[in-house]
Short mmCIF file of C-alpha atoms in Angstrom, two decimals:
data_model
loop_
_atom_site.label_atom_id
_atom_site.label_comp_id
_atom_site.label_asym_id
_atom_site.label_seq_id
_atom_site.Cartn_x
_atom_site.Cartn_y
_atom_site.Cartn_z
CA UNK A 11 -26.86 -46.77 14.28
CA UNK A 12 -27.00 -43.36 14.78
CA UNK A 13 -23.92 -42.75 16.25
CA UNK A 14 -21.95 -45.00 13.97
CA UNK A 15 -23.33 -42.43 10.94
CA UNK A 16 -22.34 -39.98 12.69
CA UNK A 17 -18.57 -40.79 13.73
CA UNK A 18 -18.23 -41.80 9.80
CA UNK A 19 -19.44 -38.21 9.09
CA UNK A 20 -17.19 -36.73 11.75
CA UNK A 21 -14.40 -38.79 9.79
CA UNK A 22 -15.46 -37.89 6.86
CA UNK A 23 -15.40 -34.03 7.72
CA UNK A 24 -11.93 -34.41 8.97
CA UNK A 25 -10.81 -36.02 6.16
CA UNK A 26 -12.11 -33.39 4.06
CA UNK A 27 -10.62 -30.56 6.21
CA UNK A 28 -7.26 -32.34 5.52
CA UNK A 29 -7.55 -32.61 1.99
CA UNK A 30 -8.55 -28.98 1.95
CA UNK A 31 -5.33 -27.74 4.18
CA UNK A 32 -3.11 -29.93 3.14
CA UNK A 33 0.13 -27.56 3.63
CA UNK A 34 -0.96 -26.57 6.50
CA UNK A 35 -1.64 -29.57 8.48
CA UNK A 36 2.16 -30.45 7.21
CA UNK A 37 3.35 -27.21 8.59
CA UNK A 38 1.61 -27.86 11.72
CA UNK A 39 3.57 -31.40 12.43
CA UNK A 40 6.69 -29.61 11.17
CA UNK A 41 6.28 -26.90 13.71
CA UNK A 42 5.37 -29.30 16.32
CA UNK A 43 8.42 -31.78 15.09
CA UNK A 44 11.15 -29.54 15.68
CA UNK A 45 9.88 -27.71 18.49
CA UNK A 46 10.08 -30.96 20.26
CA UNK A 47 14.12 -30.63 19.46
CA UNK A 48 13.65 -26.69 20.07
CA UNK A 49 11.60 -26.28 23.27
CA UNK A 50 9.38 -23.37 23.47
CA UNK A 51 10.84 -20.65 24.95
CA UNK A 52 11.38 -16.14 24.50
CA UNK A 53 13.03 -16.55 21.05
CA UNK A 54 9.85 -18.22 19.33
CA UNK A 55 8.59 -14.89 19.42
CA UNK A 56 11.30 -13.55 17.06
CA UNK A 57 10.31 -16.09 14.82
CA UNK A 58 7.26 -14.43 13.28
CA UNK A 59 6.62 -11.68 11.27
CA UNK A 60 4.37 -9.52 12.37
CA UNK A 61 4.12 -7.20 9.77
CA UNK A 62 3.83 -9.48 6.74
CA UNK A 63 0.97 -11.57 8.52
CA UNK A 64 -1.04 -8.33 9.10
CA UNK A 65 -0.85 -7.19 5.43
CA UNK A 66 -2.03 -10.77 4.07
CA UNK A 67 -4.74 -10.46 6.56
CA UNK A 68 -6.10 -7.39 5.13
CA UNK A 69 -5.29 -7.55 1.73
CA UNK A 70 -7.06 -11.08 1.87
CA UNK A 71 -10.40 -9.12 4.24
CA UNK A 72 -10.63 -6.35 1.83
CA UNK A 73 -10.55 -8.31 -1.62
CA UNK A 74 -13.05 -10.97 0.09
CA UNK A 75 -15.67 -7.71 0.34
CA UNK A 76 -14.63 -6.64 -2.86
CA UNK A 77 -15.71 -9.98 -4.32
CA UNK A 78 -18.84 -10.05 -2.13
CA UNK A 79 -20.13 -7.36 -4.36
CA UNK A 80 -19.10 -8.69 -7.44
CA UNK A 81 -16.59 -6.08 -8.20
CA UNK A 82 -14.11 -8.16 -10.07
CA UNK A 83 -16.56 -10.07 -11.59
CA UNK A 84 -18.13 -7.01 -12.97
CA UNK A 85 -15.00 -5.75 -14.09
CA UNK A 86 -13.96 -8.99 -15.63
CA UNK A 87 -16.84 -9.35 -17.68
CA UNK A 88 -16.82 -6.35 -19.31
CA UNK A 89 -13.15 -6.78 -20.37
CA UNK A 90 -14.69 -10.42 -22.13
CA UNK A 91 -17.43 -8.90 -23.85
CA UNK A 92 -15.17 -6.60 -25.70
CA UNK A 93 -13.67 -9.40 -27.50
CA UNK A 94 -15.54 -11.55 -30.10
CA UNK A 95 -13.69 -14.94 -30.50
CA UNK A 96 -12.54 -17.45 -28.38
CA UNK A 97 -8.42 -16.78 -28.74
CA UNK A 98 -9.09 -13.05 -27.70
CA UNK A 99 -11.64 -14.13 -24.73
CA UNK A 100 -9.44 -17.14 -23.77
CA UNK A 101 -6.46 -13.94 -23.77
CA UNK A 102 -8.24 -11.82 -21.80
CA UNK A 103 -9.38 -13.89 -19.24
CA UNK A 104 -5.44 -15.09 -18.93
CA UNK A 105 -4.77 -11.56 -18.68
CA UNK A 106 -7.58 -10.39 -16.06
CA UNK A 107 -5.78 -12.99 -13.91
CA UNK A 108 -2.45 -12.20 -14.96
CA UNK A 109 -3.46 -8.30 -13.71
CA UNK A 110 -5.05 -9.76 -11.08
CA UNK A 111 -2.45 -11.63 -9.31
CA UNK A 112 -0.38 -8.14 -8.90
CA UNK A 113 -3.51 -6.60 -7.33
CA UNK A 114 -4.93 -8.96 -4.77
CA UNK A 115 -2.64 -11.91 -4.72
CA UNK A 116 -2.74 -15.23 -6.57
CA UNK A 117 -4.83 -17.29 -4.71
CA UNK A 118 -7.54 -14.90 -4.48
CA UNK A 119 -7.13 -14.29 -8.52
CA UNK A 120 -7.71 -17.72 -9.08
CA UNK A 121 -10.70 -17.62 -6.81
CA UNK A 122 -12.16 -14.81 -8.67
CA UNK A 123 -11.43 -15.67 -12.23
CA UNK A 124 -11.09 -19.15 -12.33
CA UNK A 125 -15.53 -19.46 -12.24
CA UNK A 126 -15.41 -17.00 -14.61
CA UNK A 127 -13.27 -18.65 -17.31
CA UNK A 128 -15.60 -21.90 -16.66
CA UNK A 129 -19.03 -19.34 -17.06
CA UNK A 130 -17.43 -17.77 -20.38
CA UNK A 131 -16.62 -21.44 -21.88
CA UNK A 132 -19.58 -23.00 -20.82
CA UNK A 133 -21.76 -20.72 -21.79
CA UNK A 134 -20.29 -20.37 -25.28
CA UNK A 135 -20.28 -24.04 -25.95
CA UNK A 136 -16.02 -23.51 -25.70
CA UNK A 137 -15.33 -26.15 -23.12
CA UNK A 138 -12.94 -28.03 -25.20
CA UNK A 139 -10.51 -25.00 -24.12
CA UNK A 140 -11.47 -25.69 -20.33
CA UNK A 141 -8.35 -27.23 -19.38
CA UNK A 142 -5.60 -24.53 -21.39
CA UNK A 143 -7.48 -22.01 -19.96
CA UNK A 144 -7.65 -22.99 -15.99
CA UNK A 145 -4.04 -24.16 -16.77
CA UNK A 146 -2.95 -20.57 -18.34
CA UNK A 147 -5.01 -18.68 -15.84
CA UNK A 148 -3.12 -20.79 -12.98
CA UNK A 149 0.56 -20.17 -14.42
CA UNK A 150 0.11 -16.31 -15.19
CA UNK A 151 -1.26 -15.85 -11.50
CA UNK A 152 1.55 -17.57 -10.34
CA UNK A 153 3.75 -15.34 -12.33
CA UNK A 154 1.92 -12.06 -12.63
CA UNK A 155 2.19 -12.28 -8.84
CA UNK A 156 6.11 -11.73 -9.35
CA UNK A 157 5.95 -8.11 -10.38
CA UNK A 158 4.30 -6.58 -6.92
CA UNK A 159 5.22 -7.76 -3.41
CA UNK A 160 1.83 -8.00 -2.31
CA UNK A 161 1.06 -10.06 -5.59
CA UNK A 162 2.53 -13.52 -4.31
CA UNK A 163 2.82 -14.46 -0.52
CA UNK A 164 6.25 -14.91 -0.73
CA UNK A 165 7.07 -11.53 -2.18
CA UNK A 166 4.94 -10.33 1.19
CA UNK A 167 6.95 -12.19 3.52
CA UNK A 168 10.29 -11.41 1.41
CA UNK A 169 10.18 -8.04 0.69
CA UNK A 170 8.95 -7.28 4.54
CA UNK A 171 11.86 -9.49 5.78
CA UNK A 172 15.24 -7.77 3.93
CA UNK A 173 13.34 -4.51 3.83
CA UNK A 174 13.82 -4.52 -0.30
CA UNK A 175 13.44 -0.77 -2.00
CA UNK A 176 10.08 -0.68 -3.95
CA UNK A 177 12.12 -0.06 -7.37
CA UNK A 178 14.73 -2.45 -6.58
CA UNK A 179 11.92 -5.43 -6.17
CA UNK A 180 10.71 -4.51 -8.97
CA UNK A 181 13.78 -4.43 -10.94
CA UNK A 182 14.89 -7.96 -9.67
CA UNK A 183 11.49 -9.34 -10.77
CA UNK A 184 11.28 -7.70 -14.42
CA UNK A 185 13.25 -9.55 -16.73
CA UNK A 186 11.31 -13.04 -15.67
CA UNK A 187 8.20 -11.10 -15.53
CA UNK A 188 8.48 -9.53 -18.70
CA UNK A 189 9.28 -12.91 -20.31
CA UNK A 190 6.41 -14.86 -18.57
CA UNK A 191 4.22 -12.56 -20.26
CA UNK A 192 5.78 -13.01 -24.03
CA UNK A 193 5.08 -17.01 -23.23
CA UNK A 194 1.87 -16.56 -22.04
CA UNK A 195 0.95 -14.67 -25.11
CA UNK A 196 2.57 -16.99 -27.38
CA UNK A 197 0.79 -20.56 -26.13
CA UNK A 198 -2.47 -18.61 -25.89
CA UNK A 199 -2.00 -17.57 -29.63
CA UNK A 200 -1.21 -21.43 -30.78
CA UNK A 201 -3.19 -23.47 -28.86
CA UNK A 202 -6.42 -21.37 -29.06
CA UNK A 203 -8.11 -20.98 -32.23
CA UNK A 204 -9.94 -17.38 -33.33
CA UNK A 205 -13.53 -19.17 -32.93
CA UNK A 206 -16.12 -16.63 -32.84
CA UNK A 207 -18.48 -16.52 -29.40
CA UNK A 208 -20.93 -14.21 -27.65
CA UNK A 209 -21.36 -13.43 -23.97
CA UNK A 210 -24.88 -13.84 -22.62
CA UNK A 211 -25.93 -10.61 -21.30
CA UNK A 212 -26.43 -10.60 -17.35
CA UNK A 213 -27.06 -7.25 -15.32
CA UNK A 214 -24.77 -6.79 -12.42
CA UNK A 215 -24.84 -3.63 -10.27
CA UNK A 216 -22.53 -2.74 -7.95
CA UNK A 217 -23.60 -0.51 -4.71
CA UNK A 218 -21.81 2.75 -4.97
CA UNK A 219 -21.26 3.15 -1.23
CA UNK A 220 -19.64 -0.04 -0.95
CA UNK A 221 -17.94 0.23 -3.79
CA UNK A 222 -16.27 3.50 -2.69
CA UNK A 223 -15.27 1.99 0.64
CA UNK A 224 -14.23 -0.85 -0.35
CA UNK A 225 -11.95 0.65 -2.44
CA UNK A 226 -10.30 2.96 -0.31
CA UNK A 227 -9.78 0.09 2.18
CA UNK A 228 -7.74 -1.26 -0.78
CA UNK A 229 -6.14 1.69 -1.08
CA UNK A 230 -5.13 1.57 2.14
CA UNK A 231 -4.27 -1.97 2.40
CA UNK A 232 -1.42 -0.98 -0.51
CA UNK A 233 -0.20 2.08 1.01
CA UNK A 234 0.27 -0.84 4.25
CA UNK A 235 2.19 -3.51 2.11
CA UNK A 236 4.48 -0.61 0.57
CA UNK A 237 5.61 1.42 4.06
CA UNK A 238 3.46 4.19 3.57
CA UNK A 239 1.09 3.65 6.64
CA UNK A 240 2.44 1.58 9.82
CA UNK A 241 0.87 -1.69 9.93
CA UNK A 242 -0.76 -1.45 13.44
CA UNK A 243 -3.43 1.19 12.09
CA UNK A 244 -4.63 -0.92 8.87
CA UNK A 245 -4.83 -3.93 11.79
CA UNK A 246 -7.20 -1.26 13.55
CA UNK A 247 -9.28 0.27 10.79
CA UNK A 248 -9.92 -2.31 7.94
CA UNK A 249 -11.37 -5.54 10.70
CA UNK A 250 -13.32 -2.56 12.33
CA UNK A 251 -15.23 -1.31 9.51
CA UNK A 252 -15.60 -4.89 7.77
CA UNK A 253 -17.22 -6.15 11.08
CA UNK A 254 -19.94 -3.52 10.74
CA UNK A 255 -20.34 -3.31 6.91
CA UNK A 256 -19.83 -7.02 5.86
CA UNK A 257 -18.70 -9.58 8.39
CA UNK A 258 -18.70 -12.21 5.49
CA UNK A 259 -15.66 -11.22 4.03
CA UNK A 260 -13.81 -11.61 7.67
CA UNK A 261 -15.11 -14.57 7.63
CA UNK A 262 -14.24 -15.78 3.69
CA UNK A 263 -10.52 -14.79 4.54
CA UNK A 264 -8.35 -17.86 4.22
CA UNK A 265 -7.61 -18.18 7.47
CA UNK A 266 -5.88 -21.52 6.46
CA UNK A 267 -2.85 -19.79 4.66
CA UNK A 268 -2.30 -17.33 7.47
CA UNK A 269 -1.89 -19.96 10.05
CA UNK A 270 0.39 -22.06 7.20
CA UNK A 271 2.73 -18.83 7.86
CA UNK A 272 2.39 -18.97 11.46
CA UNK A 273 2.81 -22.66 11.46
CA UNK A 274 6.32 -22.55 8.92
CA UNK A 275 7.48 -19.26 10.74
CA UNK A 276 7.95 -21.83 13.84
CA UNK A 277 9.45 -24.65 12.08
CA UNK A 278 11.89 -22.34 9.56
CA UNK A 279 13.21 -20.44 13.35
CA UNK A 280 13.23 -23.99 14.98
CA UNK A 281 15.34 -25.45 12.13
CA UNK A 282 17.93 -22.04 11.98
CA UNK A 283 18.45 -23.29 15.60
CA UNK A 284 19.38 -26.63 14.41
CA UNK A 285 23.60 -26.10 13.98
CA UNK A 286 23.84 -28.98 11.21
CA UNK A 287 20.83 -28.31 9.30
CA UNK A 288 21.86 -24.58 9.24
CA UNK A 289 25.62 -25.41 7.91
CA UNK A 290 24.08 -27.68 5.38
CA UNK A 291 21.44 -25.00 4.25
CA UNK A 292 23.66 -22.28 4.41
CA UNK A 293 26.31 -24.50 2.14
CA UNK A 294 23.85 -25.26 -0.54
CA UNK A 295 22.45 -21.63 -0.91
CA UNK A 296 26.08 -20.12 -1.09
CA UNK A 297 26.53 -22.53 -3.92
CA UNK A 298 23.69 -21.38 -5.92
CA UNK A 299 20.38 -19.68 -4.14
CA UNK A 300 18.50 -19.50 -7.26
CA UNK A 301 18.20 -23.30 -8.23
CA UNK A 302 18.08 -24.64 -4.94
CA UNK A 303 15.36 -21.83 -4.23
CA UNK A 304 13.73 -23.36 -7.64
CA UNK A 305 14.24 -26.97 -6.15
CA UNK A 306 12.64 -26.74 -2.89
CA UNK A 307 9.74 -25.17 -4.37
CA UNK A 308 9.05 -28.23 -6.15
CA UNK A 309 9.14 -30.29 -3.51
CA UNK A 310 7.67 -28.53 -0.63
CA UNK A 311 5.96 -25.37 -2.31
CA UNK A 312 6.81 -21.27 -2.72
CA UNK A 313 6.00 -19.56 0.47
CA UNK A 314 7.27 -22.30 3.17
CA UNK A 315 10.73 -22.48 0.79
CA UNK A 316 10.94 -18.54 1.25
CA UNK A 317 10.38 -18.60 4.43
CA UNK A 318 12.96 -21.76 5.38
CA UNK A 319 15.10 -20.51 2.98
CA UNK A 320 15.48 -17.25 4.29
CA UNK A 321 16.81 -17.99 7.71
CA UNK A 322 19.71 -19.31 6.00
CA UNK A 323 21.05 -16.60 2.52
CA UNK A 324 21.02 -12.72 2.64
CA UNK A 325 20.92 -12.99 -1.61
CA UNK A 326 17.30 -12.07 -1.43
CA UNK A 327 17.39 -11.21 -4.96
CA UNK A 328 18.45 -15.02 -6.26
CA UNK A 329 16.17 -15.88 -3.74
CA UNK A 330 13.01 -13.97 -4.47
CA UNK A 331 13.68 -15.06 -8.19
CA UNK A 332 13.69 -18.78 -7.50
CA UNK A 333 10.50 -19.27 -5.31
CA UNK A 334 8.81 -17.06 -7.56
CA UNK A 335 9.16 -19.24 -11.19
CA UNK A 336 9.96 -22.23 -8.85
CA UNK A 337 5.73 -21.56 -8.37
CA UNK A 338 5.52 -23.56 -11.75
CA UNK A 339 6.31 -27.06 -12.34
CA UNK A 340 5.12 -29.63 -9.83
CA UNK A 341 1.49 -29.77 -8.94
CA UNK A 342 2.41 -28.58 -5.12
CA UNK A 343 4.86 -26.07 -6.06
CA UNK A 344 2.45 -22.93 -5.39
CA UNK A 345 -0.55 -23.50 -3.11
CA UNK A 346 -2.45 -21.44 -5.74
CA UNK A 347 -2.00 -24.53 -8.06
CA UNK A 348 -4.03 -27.23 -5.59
CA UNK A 349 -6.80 -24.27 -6.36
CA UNK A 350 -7.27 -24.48 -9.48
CA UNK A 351 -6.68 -28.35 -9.48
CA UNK A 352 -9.79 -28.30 -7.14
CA UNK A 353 -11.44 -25.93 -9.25
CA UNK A 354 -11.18 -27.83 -12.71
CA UNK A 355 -11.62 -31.47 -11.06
CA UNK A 356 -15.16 -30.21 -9.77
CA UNK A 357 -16.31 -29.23 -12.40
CA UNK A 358 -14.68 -32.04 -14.99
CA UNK A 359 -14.44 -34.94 -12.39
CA UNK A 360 -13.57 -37.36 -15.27
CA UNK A 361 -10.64 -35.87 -16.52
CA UNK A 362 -8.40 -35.80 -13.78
CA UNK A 363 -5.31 -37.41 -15.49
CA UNK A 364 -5.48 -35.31 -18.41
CA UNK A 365 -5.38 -32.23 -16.60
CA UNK A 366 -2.29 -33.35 -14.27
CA UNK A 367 -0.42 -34.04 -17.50
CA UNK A 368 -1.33 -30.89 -19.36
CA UNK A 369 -0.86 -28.92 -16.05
CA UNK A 370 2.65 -30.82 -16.12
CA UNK A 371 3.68 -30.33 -19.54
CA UNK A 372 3.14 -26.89 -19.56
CA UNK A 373 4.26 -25.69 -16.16
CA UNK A 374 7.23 -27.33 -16.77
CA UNK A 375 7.94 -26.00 -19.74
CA UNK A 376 7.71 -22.50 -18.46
CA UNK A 377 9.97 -23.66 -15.74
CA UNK A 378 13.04 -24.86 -17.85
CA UNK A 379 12.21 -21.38 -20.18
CA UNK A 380 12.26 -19.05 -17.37
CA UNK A 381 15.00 -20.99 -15.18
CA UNK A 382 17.34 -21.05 -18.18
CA UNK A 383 16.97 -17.34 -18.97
CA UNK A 384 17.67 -16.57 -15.84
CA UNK A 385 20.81 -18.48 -15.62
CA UNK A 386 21.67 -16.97 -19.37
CA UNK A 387 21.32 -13.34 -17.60
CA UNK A 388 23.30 -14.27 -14.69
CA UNK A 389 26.51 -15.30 -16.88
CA UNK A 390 26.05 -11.91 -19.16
#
């Protein structure tokens, strides 16, 4: 009996794991699919960045410490408190993770905000808004991230791979950023009402030692991401000190997203080998790299679509702009979305539909806005 409960557990756990990784259990049979056609050999080596996968890893370590002692949180809180009704708190929340996203990448805003927005409307008897809110907080990470390279995976892996100038990224990425913001603002203003609501006091202190190490970590993390400081010694420094200050955070580091770039950086170099599937690739992205960027977002999510993609266009710029609003739409288009998904569904496990439609509806919406500006600025 004993060791029938425990295969069923053992199934179970698997099961789970899956459910958990999804994209990158998919990018592992993809790698392992086409390296079948592609035997391994010297050029898989080429395939991966190695500079890209070392500043997710310590971007990710650092922000995991700075969580640990409840920085953000702390921060977060405070920004809540100075608001008095529930359109301004709902704003500001939207906003933290808006700000977030730019700072320490989507995911992890959603990570760190998304319990937050649940604490603020539970705790004011505002859960009616539960849904807008994850929903809001999940679209502005997705396109706050835009702004930064280090604010979106795929800006890390893009920006590292054509060697983009810091003010031309951020050029490319404006006009959609500027106008995700103006939306955000807009639904925020209609569909929340100026309810008033008060903030349970809770006393939070942060350890100044930490604080001030952890934050010059970050620091250094940045100066990483934007060329200032050569990879190699933030791969040196930031696991070193973590492993003696707080080992937790190396171990909270989503592990699971670094090996889904590992995984698609084989199968996106396996299928460049491939002579039809790179004629047909390359055809469709001469044609228009933007919408079939936005397309294969929706179908197989933002960062493996950058980094297939890539092997086949040098219009990085179409490019970055399509797998950066192609994050919105379909509930798989960003792996930031499943997050939140996860996040709302534990917490209101009866309301699943609802949520996918609202989710739907509004992401989207933002996706025909944003894609159809885009196009309008491309034919001016």
């Amino acid at each position: 009996m004993s060791d029938i409960v425990r295969k069923i557990t053992k199934r179970e756990n698997i099961v789970e794991f899956v459910k958990k990784n999804a994209v990158m259990c998919i990018a592992l049979v993809a790698a392992i699919a086409t390296s079948i056609i592609i035997p391994v050999d010297r050029e898989y080596l080429g395939y991966f960045d190695y500079k890209t996968l070392t500043c997710l890893f310590c971007v990710l370590a650092v922000v995991c410490a700075l969580k640990n002692i409840n920085f953000f949180y702390l921060l977060a809180r405070k920004v809540v408190r100075m608001f008095k009704n529930a359109r301004l708190s709902v704003l500001a929340l939207v906003y933290i993770t808006f700000i977030g996203s730019m700072l320490i990448a989507n995911d992890m805003a959603l990570l760190t905000f998304l319990p937050l927005g649940y604490f603020v409307l539970k705790t004011t008897d505002k859960k009616k808004y539960m849904a807008f809110t994850f929903i809001m907080q999940n679209i502005a990470a997705n396109l706050g991230g835009m702004l930064t390279p280090f604010g979106n995976p795929q800006n890390l892996y893009l920006y590292s791979k054509f060697n983009i100038p810091n003010i031309e990224f951020m050029t490319i990425m404006a006009p959609p950023f500027i106008l995700s913001v103006i939306i955000i603002t807009i639904c925020c203003i209609i569909f929340v009402k100026p309810e008033p609501l008060s903030l349970p006091d809770e006393k939070i202190v942060l350890e100044p030692k930490k604080t001030i190490l952890y934050l010059a970590l970050f620091a250094l993390s940045i100066a990483i991401v934007f060329r200032g400081v050569p990879y190699v010694i933030g791969l040196l420094i930031i696991p070193t000190v973590l492993f003696f200050v707080d080992r937790k955070a190396l171990q909270m580091v989503d592990y699971g997203l670094l090996f889904t770039f590992v995984f698609f950086f084989i199968f996106s170099g396996n299928m460049a080998r491939i002579d039809v599937v790179r004629d047909v690739f390359s055809a469709l992205l001469e044609k228009n790299t933007l919408l079939f960027g936005i397309l294969s977002c929706q179908c197989i999510s933002n960062v493996p679509s950058a980094i297939l993609l890539s092997q086949f266009t040098t219009n990085y710029a179409d490019l970055l702009i399509g797998v950066n609003i192609g994050g919105v739409g379909t509930l798989i288009a960003s792996l930031a979305s499943l997050i939140t998904f996860r996040e709302y569904t534990k917490h209101n496990p009866g309301k699943t539909k609802y949520y996918v439609g609202a989710f739907s509806a509004f992401n989207f919406g933002f996706l025909f806005v944003l894609t159809g500006f885009m196009f309008l600025i491309k034919l001016l």
